[in-house]
XYZ file of C-alpha atoms in Angstrom:
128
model
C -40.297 80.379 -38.081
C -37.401 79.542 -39.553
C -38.473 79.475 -42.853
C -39.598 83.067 -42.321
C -36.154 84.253 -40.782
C -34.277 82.854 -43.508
C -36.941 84.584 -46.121
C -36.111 88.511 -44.247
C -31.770 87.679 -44.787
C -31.537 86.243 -41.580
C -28.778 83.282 -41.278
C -29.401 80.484 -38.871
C -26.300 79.756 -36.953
C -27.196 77.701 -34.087
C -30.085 75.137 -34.139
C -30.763 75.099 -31.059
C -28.275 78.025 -29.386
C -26.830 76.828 -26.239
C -26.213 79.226 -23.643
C -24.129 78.359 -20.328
C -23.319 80.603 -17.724
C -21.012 79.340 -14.392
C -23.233 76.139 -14.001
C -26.094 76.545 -15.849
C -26.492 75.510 -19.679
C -29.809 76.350 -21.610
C -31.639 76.475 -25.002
C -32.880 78.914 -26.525
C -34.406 77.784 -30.415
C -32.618 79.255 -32.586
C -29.786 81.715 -33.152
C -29.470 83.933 -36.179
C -27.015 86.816 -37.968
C -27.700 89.404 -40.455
C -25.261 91.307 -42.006
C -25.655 94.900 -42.642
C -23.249 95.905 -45.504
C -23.584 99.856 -45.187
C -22.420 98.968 -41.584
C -20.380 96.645 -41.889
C -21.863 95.204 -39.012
C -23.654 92.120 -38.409
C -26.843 91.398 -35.806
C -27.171 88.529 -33.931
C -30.313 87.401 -32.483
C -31.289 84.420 -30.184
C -35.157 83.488 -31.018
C -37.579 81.625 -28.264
C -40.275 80.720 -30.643
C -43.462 80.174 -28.428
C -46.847 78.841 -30.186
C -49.496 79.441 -26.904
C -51.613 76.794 -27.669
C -52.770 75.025 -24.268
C -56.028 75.647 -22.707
C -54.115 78.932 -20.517
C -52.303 81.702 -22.458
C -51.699 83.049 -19.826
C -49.665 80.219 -18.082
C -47.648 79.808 -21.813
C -47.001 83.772 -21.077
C -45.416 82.705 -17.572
C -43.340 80.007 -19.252
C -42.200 82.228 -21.771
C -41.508 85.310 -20.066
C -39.431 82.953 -17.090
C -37.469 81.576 -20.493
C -36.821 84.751 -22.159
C -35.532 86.574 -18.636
C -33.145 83.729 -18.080
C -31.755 83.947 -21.411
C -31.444 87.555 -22.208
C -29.622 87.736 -18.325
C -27.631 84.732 -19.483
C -26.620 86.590 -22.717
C -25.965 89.827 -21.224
C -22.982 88.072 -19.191
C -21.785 85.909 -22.348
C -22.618 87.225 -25.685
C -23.809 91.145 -24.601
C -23.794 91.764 -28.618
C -26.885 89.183 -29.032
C -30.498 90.261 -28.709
C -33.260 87.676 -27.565
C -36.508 88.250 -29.392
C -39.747 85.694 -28.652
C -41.826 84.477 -31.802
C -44.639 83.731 -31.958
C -47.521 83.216 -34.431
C -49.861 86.427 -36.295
C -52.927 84.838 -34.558
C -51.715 84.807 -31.088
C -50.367 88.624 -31.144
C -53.648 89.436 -32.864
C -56.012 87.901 -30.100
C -53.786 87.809 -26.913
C -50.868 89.994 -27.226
C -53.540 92.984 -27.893
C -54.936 92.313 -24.403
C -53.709 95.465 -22.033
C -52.707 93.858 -19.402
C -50.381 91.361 -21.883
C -48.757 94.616 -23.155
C -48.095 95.926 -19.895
C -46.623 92.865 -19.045
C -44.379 93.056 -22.564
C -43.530 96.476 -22.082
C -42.226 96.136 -18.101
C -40.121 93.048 -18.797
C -39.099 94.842 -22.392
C -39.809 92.036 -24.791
C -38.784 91.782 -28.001
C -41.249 90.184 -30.430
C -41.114 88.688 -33.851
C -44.211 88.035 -35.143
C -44.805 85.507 -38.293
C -47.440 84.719 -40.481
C -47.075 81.266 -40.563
C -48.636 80.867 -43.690
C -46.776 82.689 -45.990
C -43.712 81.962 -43.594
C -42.925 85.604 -43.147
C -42.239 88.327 -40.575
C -44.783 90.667 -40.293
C -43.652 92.762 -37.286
C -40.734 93.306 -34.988
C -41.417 94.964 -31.616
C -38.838 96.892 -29.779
């Protein structure tokens, strides 16, 4: 994943990124920044990477989706500039995040999605 972000200009700045709010203090994987030079703007991203490999995709969905909540409200209070986007592998969007009911479930709780072909270490797909 990493590999991938830094192939697509992306800058890892925070291996993990910690994020604290009042009491709290959690991890999200990564953190990364890309600069935009007809902007002059930069975007930062915090990236969950998820891999959904136990016997229930559906309970690694749960997981993730309690994770990502958490640290995109955690964000919003701290560092509103900073996006949270979940990664996971080509294989898994293919043959579970295609499943209705998963993209009803992506689409209510507004997910953002990278999605990497872990082969050839690259992004294939952003969702918004």
């Amino acid at each position: 994943m990493r590999n991938a972000l830094s192939k697509d200009g992306w800058i890892i700045t925070s291996d993990p990124l910690r994020i604290r709010y009042e009491e709290i203090q959690v991890s999200a994987d990564m953190a990364a920044t890309k600069l935009f030079a007809a902007e002059q703007d930069a975007r930062r991203i915090a990236v969950e990477v998820k891999s959904f490999i136990s016997l229930s995709p559906v309970r690694d969905l749960e997981t993730a989706l309690g994770q990502y909540i958490i640290y995109r409200g955690f964000l919003s209070l701290t560092d509103p500039d900073r996006q949270v986007y979940m990664a996971i592998h080509e294989e898994v969007f293919n043959a579970f995040f295609q499943l209705k009911a998963i993209q009803t479930i992506i689409k209510q709780n507004q997910i953002l999605l990278i999605v990497i072909d872990t082969t050839n270490e690259v992004i294939v797909q952003w969702t918004s």
